Each structure stands twice: as structure tokens, then as C-alpha cells.
C-alpha atoms as an extended CHARMM CRD file, in Angstrom:
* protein
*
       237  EXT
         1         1  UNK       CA            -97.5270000000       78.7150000000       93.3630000000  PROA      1               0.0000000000
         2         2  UNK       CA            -93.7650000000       78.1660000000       94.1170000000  PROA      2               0.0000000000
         3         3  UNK       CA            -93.0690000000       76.2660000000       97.4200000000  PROA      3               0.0000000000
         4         4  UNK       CA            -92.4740000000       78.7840000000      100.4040000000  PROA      4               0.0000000000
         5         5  UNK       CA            -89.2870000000       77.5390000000      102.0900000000  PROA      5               0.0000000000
         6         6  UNK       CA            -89.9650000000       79.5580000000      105.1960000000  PROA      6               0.0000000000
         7         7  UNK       CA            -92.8830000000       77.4250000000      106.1490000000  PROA      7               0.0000000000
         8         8  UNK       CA            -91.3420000000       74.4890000000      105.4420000000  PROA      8               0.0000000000
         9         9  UNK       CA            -88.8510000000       75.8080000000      107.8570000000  PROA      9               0.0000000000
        10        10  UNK       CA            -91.0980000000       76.4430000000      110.6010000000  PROA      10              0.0000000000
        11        11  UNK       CA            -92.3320000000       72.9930000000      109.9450000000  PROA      11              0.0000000000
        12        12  UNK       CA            -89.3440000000       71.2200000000      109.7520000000  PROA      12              0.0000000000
        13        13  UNK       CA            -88.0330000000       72.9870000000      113.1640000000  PROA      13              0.0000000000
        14        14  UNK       CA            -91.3810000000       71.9790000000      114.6230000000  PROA      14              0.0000000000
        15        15  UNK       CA            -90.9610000000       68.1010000000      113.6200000000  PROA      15              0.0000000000
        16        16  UNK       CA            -87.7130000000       68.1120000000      115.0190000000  PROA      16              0.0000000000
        17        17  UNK       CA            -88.9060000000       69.4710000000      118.2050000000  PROA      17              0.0000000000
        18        18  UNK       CA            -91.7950000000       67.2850000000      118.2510000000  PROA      18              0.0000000000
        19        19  UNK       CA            -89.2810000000       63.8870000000      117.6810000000  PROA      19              0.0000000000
        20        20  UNK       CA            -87.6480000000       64.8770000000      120.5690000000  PROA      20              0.0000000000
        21        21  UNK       CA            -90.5860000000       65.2120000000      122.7810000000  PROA      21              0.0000000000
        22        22  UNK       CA            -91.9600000000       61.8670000000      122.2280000000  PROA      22              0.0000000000
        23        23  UNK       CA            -88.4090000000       60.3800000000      122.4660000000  PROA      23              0.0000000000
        24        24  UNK       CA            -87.9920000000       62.1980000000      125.7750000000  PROA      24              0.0000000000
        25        25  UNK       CA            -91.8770000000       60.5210000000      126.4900000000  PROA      25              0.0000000000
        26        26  UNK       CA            -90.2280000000       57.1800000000      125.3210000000  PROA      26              0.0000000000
        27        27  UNK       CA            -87.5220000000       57.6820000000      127.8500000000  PROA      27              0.0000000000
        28        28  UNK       CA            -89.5700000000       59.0180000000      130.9160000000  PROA      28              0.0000000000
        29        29  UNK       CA            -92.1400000000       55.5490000000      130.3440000000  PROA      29              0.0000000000
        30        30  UNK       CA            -89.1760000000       53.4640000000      131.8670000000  PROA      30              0.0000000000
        31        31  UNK       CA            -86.9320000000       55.7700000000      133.7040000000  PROA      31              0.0000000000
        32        32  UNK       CA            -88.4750000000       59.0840000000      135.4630000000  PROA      32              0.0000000000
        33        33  UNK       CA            -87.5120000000       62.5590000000      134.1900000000  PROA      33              0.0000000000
        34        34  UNK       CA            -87.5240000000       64.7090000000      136.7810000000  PROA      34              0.0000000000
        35        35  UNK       CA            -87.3840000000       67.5750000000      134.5780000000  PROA      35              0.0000000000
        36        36  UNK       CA            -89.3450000000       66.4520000000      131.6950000000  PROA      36              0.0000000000
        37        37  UNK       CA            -92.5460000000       64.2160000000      133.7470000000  PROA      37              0.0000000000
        38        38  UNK       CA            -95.4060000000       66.7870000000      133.6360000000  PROA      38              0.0000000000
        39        39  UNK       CA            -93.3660000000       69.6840000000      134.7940000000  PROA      39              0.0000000000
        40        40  UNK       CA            -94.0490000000       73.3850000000      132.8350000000  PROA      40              0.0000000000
        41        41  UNK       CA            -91.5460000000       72.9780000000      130.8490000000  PROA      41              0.0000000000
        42        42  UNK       CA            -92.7180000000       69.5960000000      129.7560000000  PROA      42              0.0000000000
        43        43  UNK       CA            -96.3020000000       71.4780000000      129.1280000000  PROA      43              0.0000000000
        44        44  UNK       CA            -94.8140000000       74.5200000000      127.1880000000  PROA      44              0.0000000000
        45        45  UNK       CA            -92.8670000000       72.2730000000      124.6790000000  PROA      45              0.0000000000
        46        46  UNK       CA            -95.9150000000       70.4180000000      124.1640000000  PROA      46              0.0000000000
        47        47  UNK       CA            -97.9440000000       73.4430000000      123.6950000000  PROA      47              0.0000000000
        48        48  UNK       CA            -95.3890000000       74.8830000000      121.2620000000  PROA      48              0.0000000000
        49        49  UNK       CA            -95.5650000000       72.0310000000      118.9520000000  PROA      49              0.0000000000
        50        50  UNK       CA            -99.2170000000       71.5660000000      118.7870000000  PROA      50              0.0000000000
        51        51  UNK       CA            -99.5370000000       75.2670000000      117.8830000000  PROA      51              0.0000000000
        52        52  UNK       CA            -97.0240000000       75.8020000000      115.5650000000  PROA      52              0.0000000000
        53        53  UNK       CA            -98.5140000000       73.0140000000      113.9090000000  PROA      53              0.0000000000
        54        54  UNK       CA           -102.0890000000       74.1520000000      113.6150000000  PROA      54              0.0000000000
        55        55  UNK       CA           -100.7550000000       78.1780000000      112.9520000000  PROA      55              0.0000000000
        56        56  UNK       CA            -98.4350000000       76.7900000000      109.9220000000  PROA      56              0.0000000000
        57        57  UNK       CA           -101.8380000000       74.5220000000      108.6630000000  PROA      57              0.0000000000
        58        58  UNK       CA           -103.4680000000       77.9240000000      108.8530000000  PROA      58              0.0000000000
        59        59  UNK       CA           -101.0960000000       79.4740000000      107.1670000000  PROA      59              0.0000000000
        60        60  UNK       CA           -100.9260000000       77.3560000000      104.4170000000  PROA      60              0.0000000000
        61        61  UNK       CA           -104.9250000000       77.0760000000      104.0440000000  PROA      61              0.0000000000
        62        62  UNK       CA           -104.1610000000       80.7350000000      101.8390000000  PROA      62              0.0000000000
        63        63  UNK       CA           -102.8090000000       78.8050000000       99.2320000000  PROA      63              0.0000000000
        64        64  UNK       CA           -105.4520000000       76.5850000000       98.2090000000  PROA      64              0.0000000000
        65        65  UNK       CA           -109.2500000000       76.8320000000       97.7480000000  PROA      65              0.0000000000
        66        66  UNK       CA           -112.1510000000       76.2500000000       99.9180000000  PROA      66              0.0000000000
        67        67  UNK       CA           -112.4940000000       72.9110000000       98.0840000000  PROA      67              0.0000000000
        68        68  UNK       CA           -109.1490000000       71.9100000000       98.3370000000  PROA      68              0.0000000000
        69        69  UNK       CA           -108.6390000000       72.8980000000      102.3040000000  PROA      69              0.0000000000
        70        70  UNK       CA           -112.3050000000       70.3810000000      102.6850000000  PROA      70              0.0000000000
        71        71  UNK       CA           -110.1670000000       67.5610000000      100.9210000000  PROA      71              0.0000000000
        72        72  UNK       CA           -106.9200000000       67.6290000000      102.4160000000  PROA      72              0.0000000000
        73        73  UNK       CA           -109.4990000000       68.0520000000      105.4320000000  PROA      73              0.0000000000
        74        74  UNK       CA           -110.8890000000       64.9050000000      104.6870000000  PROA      74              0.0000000000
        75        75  UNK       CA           -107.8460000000       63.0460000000      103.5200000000  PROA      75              0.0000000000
        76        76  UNK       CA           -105.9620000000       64.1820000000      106.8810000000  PROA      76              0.0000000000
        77        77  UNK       CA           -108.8540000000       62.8220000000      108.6190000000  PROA      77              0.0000000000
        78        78  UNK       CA           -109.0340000000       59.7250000000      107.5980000000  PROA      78              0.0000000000
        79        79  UNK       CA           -105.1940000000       58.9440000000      108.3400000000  PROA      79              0.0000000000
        80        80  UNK       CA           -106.5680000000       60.3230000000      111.6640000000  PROA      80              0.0000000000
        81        81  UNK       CA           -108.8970000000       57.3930000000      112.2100000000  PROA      81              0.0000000000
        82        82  UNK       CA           -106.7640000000       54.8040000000      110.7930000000  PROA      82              0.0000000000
        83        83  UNK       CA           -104.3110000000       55.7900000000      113.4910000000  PROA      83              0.0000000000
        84        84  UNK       CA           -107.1640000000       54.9920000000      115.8810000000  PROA      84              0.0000000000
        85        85  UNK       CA           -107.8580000000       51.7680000000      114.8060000000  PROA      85              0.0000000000
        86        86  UNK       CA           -104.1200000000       50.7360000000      114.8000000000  PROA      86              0.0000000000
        87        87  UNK       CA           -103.7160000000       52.1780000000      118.2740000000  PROA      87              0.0000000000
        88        88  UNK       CA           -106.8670000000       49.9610000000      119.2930000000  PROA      88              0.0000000000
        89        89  UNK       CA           -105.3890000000       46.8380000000      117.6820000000  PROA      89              0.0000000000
        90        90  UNK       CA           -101.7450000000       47.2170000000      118.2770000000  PROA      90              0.0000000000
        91        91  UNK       CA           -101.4670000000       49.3940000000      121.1990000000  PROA      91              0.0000000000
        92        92  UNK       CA           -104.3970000000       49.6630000000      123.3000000000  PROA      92              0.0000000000
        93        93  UNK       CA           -102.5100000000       51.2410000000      126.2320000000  PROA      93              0.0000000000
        94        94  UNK       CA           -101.2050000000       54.2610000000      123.7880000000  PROA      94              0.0000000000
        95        95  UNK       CA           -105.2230000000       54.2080000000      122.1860000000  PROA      95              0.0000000000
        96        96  UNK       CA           -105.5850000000       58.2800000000      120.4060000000  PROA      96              0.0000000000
        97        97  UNK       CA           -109.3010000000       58.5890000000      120.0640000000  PROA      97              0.0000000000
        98        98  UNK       CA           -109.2890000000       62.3910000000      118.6370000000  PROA      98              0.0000000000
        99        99  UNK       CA           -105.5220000000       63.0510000000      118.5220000000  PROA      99              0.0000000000
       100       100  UNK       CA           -103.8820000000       65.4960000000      116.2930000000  PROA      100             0.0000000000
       101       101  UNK       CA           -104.3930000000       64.8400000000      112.8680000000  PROA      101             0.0000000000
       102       102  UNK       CA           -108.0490000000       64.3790000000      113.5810000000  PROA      102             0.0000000000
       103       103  UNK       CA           -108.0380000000       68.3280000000      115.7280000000  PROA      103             0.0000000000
       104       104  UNK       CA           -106.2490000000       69.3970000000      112.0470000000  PROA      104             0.0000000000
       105       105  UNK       CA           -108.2350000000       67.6780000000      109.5740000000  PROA      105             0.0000000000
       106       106  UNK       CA           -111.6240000000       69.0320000000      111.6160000000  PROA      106             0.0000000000
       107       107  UNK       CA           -110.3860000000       72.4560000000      111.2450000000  PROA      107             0.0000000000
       108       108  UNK       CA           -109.2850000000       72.1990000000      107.4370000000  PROA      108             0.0000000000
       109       109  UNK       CA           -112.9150000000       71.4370000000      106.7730000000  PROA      109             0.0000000000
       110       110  UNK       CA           -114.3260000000       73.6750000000      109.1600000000  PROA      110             0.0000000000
       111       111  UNK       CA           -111.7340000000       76.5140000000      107.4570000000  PROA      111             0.0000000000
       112       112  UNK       CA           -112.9240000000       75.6280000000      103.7050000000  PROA      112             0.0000000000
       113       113  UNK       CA           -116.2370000000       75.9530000000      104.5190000000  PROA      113             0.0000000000
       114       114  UNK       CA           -116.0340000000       79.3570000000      106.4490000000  PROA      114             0.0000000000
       115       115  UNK       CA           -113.7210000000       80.0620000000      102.8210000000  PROA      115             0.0000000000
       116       116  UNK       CA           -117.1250000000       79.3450000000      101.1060000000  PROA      116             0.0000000000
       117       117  UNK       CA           -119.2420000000       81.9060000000      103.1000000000  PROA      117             0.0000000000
       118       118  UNK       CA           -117.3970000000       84.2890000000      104.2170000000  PROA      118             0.0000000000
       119       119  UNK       CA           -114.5160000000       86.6660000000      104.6610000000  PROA      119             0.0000000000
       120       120  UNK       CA           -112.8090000000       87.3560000000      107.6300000000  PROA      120             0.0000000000
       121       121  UNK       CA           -110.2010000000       90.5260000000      107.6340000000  PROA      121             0.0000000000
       122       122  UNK       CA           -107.1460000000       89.7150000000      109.0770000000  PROA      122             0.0000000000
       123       123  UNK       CA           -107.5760000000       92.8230000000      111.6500000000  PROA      123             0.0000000000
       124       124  UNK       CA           -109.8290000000       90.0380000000      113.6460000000  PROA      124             0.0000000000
       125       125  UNK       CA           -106.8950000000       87.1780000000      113.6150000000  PROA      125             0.0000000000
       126       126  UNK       CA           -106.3040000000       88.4110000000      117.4810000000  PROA      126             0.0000000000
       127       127  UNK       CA           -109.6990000000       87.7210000000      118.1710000000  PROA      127             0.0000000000
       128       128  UNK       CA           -109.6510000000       83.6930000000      117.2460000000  PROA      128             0.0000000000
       129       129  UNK       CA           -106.4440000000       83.6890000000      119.6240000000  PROA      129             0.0000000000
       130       130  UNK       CA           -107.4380000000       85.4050000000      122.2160000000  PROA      130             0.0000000000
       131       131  UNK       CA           -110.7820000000       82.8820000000      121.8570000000  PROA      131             0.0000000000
       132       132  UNK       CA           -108.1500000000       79.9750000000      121.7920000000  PROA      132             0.0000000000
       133       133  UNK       CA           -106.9370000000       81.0540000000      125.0710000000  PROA      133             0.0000000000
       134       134  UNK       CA           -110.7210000000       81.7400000000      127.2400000000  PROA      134             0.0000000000
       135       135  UNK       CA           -111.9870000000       78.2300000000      125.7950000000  PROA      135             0.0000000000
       136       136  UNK       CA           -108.2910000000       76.3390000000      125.9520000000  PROA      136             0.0000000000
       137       137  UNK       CA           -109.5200000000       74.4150000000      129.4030000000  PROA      137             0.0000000000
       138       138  UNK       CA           -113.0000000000       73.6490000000      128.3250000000  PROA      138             0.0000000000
       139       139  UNK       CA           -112.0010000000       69.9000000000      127.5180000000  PROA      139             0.0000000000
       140       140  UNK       CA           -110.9700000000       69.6940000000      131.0790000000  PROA      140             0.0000000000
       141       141  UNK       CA           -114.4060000000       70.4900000000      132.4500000000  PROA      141             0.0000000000
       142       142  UNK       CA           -114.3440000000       73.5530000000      133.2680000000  PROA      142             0.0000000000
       143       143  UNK       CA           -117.8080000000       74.4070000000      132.0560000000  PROA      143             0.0000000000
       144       144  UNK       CA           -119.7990000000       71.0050000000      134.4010000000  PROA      144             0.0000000000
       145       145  UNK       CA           -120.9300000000       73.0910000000      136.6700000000  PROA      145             0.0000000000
       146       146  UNK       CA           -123.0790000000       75.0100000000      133.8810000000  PROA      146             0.0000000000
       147       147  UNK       CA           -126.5170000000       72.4490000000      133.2640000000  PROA      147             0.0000000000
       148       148  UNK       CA           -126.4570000000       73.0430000000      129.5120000000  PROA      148             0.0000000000
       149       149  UNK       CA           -122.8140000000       71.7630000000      128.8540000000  PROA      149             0.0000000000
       150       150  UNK       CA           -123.3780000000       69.3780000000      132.1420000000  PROA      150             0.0000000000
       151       151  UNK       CA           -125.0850000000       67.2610000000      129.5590000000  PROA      151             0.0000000000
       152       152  UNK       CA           -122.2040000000       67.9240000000      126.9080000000  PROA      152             0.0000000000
       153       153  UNK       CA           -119.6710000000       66.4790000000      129.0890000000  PROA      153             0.0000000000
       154       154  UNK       CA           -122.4130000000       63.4690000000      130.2850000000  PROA      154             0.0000000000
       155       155  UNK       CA           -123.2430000000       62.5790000000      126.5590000000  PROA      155             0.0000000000
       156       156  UNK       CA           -119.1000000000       62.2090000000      125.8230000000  PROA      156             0.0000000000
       157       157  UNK       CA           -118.7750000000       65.0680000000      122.7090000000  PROA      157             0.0000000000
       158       158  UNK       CA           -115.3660000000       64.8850000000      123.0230000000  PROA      158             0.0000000000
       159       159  UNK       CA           -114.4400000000       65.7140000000      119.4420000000  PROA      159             0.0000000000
       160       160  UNK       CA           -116.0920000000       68.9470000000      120.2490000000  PROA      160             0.0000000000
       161       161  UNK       CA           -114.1350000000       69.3660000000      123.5720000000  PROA      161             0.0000000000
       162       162  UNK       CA           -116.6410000000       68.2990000000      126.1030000000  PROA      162             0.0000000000
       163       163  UNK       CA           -115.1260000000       64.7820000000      126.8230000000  PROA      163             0.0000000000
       164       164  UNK       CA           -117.0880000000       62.4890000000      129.3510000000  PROA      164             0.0000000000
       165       165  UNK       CA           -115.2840000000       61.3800000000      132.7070000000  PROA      165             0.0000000000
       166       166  UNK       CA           -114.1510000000       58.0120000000      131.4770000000  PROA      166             0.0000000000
       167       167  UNK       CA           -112.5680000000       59.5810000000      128.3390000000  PROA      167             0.0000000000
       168       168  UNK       CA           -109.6180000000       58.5580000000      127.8640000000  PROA      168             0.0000000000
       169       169  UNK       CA           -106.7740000000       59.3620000000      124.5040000000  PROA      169             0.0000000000
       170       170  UNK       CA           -103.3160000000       59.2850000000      124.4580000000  PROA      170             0.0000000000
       171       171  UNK       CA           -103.4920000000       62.4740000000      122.2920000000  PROA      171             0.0000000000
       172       172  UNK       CA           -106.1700000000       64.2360000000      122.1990000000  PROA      172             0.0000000000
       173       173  UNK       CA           -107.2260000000       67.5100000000      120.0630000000  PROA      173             0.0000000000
       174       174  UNK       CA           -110.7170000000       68.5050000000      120.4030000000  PROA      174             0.0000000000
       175       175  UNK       CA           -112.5000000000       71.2630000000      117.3930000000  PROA      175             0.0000000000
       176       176  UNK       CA           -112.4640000000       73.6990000000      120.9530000000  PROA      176             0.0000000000
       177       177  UNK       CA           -110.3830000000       75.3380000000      121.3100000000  PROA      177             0.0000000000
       178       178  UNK       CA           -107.7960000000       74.7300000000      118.2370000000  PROA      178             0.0000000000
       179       179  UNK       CA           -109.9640000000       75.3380000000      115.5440000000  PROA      179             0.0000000000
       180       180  UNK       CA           -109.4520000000       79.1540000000      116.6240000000  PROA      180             0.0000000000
       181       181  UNK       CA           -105.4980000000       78.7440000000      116.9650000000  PROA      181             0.0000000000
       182       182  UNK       CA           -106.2170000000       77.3800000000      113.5440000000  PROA      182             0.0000000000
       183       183  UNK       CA           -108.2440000000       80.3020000000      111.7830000000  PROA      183             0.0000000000
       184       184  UNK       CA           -105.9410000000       82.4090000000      113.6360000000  PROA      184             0.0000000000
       185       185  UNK       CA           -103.0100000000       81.5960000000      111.7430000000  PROA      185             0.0000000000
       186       186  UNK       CA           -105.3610000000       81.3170000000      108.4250000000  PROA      186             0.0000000000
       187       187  UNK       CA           -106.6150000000       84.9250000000      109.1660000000  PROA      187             0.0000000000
       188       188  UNK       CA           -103.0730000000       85.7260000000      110.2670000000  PROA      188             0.0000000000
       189       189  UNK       CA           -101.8340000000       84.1690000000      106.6400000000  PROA      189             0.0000000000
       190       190  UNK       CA           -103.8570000000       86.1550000000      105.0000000000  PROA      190             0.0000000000
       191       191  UNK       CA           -101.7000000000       89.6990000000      106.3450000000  PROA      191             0.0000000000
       192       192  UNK       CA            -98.7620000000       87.5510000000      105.8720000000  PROA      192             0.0000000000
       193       193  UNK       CA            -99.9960000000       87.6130000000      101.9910000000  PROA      193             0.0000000000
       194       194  UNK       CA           -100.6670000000       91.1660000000      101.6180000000  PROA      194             0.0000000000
       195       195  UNK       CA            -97.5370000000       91.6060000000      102.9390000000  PROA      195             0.0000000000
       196       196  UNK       CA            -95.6480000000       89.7430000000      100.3280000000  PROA      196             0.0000000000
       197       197  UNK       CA            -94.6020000000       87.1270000000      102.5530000000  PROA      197             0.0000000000
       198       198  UNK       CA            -95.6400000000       84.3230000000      100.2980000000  PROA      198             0.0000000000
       199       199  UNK       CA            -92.9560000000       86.3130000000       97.4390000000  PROA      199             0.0000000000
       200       200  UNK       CA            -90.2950000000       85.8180000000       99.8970000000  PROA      200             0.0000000000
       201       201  UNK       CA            -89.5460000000       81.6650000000       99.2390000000  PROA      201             0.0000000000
       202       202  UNK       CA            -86.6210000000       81.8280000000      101.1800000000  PROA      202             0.0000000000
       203       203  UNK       CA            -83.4330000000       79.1510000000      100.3560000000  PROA      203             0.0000000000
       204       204  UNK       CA            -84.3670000000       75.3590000000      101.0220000000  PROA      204             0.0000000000
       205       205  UNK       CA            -82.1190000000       73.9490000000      103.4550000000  PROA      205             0.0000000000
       206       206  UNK       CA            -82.2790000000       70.8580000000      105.8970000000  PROA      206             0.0000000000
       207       207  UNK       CA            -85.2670000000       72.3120000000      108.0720000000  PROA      207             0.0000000000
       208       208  UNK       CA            -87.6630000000       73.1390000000      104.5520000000  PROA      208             0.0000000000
       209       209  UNK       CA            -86.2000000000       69.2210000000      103.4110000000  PROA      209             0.0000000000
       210       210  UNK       CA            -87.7730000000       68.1670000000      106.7320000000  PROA      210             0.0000000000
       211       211  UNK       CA            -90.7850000000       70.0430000000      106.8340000000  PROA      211             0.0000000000
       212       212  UNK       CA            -91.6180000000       68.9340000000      103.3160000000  PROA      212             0.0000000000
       213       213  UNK       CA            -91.8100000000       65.4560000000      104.3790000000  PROA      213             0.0000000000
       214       214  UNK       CA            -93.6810000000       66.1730000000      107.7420000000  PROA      214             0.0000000000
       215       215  UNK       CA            -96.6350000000       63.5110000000      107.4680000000  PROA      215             0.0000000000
       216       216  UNK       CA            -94.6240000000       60.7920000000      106.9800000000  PROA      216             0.0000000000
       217       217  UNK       CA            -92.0840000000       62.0240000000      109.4430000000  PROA      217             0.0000000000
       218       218  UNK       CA            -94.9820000000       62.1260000000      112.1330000000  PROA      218             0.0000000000
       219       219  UNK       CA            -96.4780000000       58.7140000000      110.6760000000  PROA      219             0.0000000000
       220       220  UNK       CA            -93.3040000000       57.2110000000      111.2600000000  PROA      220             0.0000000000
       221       221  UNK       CA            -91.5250000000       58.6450000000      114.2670000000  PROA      221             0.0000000000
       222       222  UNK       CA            -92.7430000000       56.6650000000      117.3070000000  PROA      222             0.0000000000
       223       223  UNK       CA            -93.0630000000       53.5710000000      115.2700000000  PROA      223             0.0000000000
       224       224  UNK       CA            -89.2100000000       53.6990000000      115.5920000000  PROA      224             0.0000000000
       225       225  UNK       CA            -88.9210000000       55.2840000000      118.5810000000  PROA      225             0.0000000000
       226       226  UNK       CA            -91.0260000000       53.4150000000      120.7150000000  PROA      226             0.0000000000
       227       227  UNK       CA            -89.9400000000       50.0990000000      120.1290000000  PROA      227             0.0000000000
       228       228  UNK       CA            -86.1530000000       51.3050000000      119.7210000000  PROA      228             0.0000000000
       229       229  UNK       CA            -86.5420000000       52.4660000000      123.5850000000  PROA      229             0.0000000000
       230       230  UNK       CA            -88.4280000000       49.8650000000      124.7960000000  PROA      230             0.0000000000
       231       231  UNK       CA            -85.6330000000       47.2240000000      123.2210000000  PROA      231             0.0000000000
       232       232  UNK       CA            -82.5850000000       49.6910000000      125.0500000000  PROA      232             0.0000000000
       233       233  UNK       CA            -84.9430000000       49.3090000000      128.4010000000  PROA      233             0.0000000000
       234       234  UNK       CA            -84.8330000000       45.7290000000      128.5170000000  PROA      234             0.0000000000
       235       235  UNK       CA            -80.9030000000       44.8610000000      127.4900000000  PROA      235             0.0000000000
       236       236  UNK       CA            -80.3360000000       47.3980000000      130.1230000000  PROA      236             0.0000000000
       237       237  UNK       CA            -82.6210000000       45.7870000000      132.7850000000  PROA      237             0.0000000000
């Protein structure tokens, strides 16, 4: 199937707006952002990038096969846990134990194997997102005073969302709650598709260039950044 240049648009916009955010992180490590340092705004950004992120995955899971999502599952999963290990080596203070990639690759798996077994209408997307938004503050422990998922918490299943008290990542996307901002945008794809949306490429432009080349793009990014602001922070001490 032809490349849909509105994605890649969506994607590319996304990237951007995730560069930024970690630059703006970069820049609030050595000089305080009073706008920026864990304001609302600072909170909705971040929440805008890490859903548009798992919607457009979603999205995209209509394209391929139940097989196919499980790979790219498991190939997005294991650049997950390299990234842990070369946090752990290189930069134990920025250590992502369950970050991103890993939150995404979990739920490209979890997607192809619900493509396997079942089929879920698209009138029920609302339903995943509106179960995105109930369980969205489980990893935060909002669920310890309950005995059952006491013991969750207590026995550290933090890839599930029940991290322990001394958990501790630098990113950190659990299987609850974005695996149902995930199948929400798969389930959402899916009306897109009847809908001809998918017939609609669009024009490529900047945005779908960038968006086309967002793993390496996110791979990349704070390699550069990080040091690059780090260097500015001590020729201007």
C-alpha cells in the first residue's frame, strides 16, 4: 500500500514537538524554567506527544497483519532494551527502565495478537479512551490502598503499571494505561479506513520527510542535544 503522507505528517509534527521538549528539558537541567519546570503546560506538551505517538502507532497497525504488528512489536522492543542498557552504562542518572519504545513495542504485540482473535468494531474505539483516562494514574499508586494490587505495587510490576516505591525511570510507559490509547487509535484507524482515509495520501512535504525518519530522529535527538547543552552550560559558567 502507497505511503499515507498525512500520518507521516502527524508524525513528523509530533517529532518536532517532541525535540523541542527535551531541548527545553536540556535547558531547564542547568538553568530553571519557570514556565516549562513541571508546570501544566509542561505536563500537557508531554502528554500530547506521548499520545499522538501511540494513536499514529495505532493507526498504522491497519496496515499490516497480526504477524507483522508482533514483529515490529518485537523489533521496537528490543531497541527499547538496548536503550536501557546504554542508559545504565553511559548515563545512569538519565537510566529509562520501561520508557517509550518499550510502552509501544508492548502494545504492537499485545495489538497483533488481539488481530489474531478477535474483532473489535470501531463503534467501541471511545471505550479504550475513555479506559485510558480511569486507569491513566494507576502507575502512581492510586490503587495501594486495595490488598490485591497492594502486592502489585510491593512485587515492582512496573511494566504493567504497578511500579514499586523505589522505582525509578527517566521515561517511563507502563502496558496500563497506553495500551488502550493505543487500540484506541487502532480501533479508531480502522473508521479512518472505511472512510477512505487511507485513499487520501496527501502531498509529502517537510513534516511527512520527518515523520518518515522518526526512529532514528528519536534515537538520535538527545544524543545531540544533551551533550550540545551541557557543553553551552559550561563555556557559559
Amino acid at each position: 500500500m502507497k505511503r499515507n503522507y498525512n500520518l507521516d505528517k502527524w508524525r513528523g509534527l509530533t517529532i518536532i514537538s517532541m525535540v523541542l521538549f527535551h531541548l527545553m528539558y536540556n535547558i531547564n537541567y542547568y538553568w530553571h524554567i519557570a514556565w516549562y519546570d513541571d508546570t501544566l503546560l509542561n505536563k500537557i506538551w508531554q502528554l500530547s506527544i506521548a499520545c499522538s505517538f501511540f494513536i499514529i502507532s495505532g493507526i498504522t497497525s491497519n496496515f499490516l497483519s497480526a504477524d507483522k504488528n508482533i514483529k515490529r512489536g518485537i523489533k521496537t522492543s528490543l531497541i527499547a532494551f538496548a536503550i536501557t542498557l546504554a542508559t545504565y552504562i553511559a548515563a545512569p542518572d538519565q537510566f529509562i527502565l520501561w520508557g517509550v519504545l518499550n510502552g509501544l513495542g508492548a502494545s504492537m504485540i499485545i495489538t497483533g495478537l488481539i488481530q489474531k482473535f478477535t474483532n473489535i468494531l470501531p463503534k467501541y474505539s471511545l471505550i479504550f479512551l475513555i479506559l485510558f483516562v480511569i486507569t491513566y494514574k494507576i502507575p502512581r499508586g492510586v490503587l495501594y490502598t486495595n490488598s490485591f494490587f497492594k502486592s502489585m505495587y510491593e512485587l515492582n510490576f512496573f511494566y504493567l503499571g504497578f511500579p514499586s516505591a523505589d522505582f525509578h525511570s527517566s521515561d517511563y510507559f507502563p502496558i496500563i494505561p497506553w495500551i488502550f490509547i493505543y487500540l484506541f487509535g487502532f480501533i479508531w484507524g480502522k473508521d479512518l479506513k472505511n472512510k477512505n482515509f487511507y485513499g487520501k495520501y496527501g502531498r509529502e512535504n517537510i513534516l511527512s520527510k520527518i515523520g518518515k525518519y522518526a526512529m532514528p530522529i528519536y534515537l538520535a535527538h538527545q544524543i545531540i542535544l544533551y551533550p550540545l547543552v551541557t557543553l553551552i552550560y559550561n563555556l557559559a559558567k
